[in-house]
Amino acid sequence: MAITKRFGMIAGAAAAGALLLTACNGDVDADGTGAAAPSATAAAEQAAEQAGAQSANFLSGTAKQNNAPSGTGDWANPPGKPAVKPVAKKWVQLSAAKAGTLDPVVVNGAGFTLYRFDKDTADPSKSNCNGECATTWPPVVVAPGGKIFIDGVKKSDVGVVKRDDGNLQVTIGGWPVYRFSKDLKPGDTSGQGVGGTWFGVTPDGRKAGGGQGADDASGKPATSVTLSDEKNFGDPSEGLAGAGCQNAARAGSASSLQASGSLKIWSGKDCKGASKVVNGNVADLSAIGFDNKIASVFLG
């Protein structure tokens, strides 16, 4: 009798355990810890939220054509005021345009030139401009799930990348893009060629205007060059053309140069002295140690 009763208690306990296991089976982790697993609906919602935090909405046309509210997005930094430490905008605009000698180049909704940085990477996309760099060159950032208006730029060339500070930075051709704090009005291109590493960005992510080492000028010999007395190609200037060594009429005056390909610059006449090979435009010759030093060039 006692044995029968004990077997009955064991069977009852086993049945209860089976019921308990069945009831909790959906909440037991694969590692057996018993941690609750999210339902399929909750998991889908979480995935959607994470995807939204890493993306933006792309709309064809300009902000104006899409009826963006005034004083918002790219319009929040009016002309005459320098770019400042960025706040993630609800919308940004990318438009293919002409700015100064750069054609094409991408500008934002207010018409300010956008730039790329040679020390960043495009594959994978990665910004290496942080701290003081990001104050001088404010990254173009957009709020999670914000809007990117695309005007003359292919959607397939546009994206976002998460920065070290957590913001989402807009990319073109994989390259993170920036404003320049010294550009004070639409059409300014004072950031072009700075340090030999900053260049306006084209609608497909290349360097605008040929820039030193630029993708579209690489390896192509220049047959002419314009030497400017001021940085960023300001006047007065002089042009040299032809093949072979050309002496500058005003030796030691150039602070920037414009060329459609590669050439060699020399500190002495008749292509003698110190020299350096450059490729395309150089907005600031001091960045490569050649400010007010060019006496001759070799073309062709």
Tab-separated table of N, CA, C and O in Angstrom, residues 5 66 71 80 91 108-109 295:
chain	number	residue	atom	x	y	z
A	5	LYS	N	1.349	4.014	-2.977
A	5	LYS	CA	1.129	5.439	-2.733
A	5	LYS	C	2.338	6.272	-3.175
A	5	LYS	O	2.214	7.331	-3.765
A	66	ASN	N	9.892	69.054	-52.010
A	66	ASN	CA	9.231	68.136	-51.088
A	66	ASN	C	8.577	68.856	-49.914
A	66	ASN	O	8.191	68.223	-48.927
A	71	GLY	N	13.464	76.939	-42.279
A	71	GLY	CA	14.263	77.015	-41.054
A	71	GLY	C	14.657	75.676	-40.474
A	71	GLY	O	15.126	75.604	-39.334
A	80	GLY	N	26.507	83.480	-44.391
A	80	GLY	CA	27.110	84.483	-43.526
A	80	GLY	C	27.516	83.955	-42.181
A	80	GLY	O	28.228	84.614	-41.419
A	91	TRP	N	16.421	66.434	-41.913
A	91	TRP	CA	16.615	66.223	-43.345
A	91	TRP	C	17.878	66.931	-43.809
A	91	TRP	O	18.310	67.926	-43.223
A	108	ASN	N	24.785	71.278	-50.388
A	108	ASN	CA	23.635	70.938	-49.547
A	108	ASN	C	22.433	71.816	-49.900
A	108	ASN	O	22.461	72.559	-50.882
A	109	GLY	N	21.393	71.745	-49.097
A	109	GLY	CA	20.166	72.466	-49.412
A	109	GLY	C	20.314	73.968	-49.428
A	109	GLY	O	19.548	74.670	-50.087
A	295	ALA	N	59.495	78.217	-59.365
A	295	ALA	CA	60.207	79.028	-60.353
A	295	ALA	C	60.036	78.469	-61.748
A	295	ALA	O	60.162	79.197	-62.736
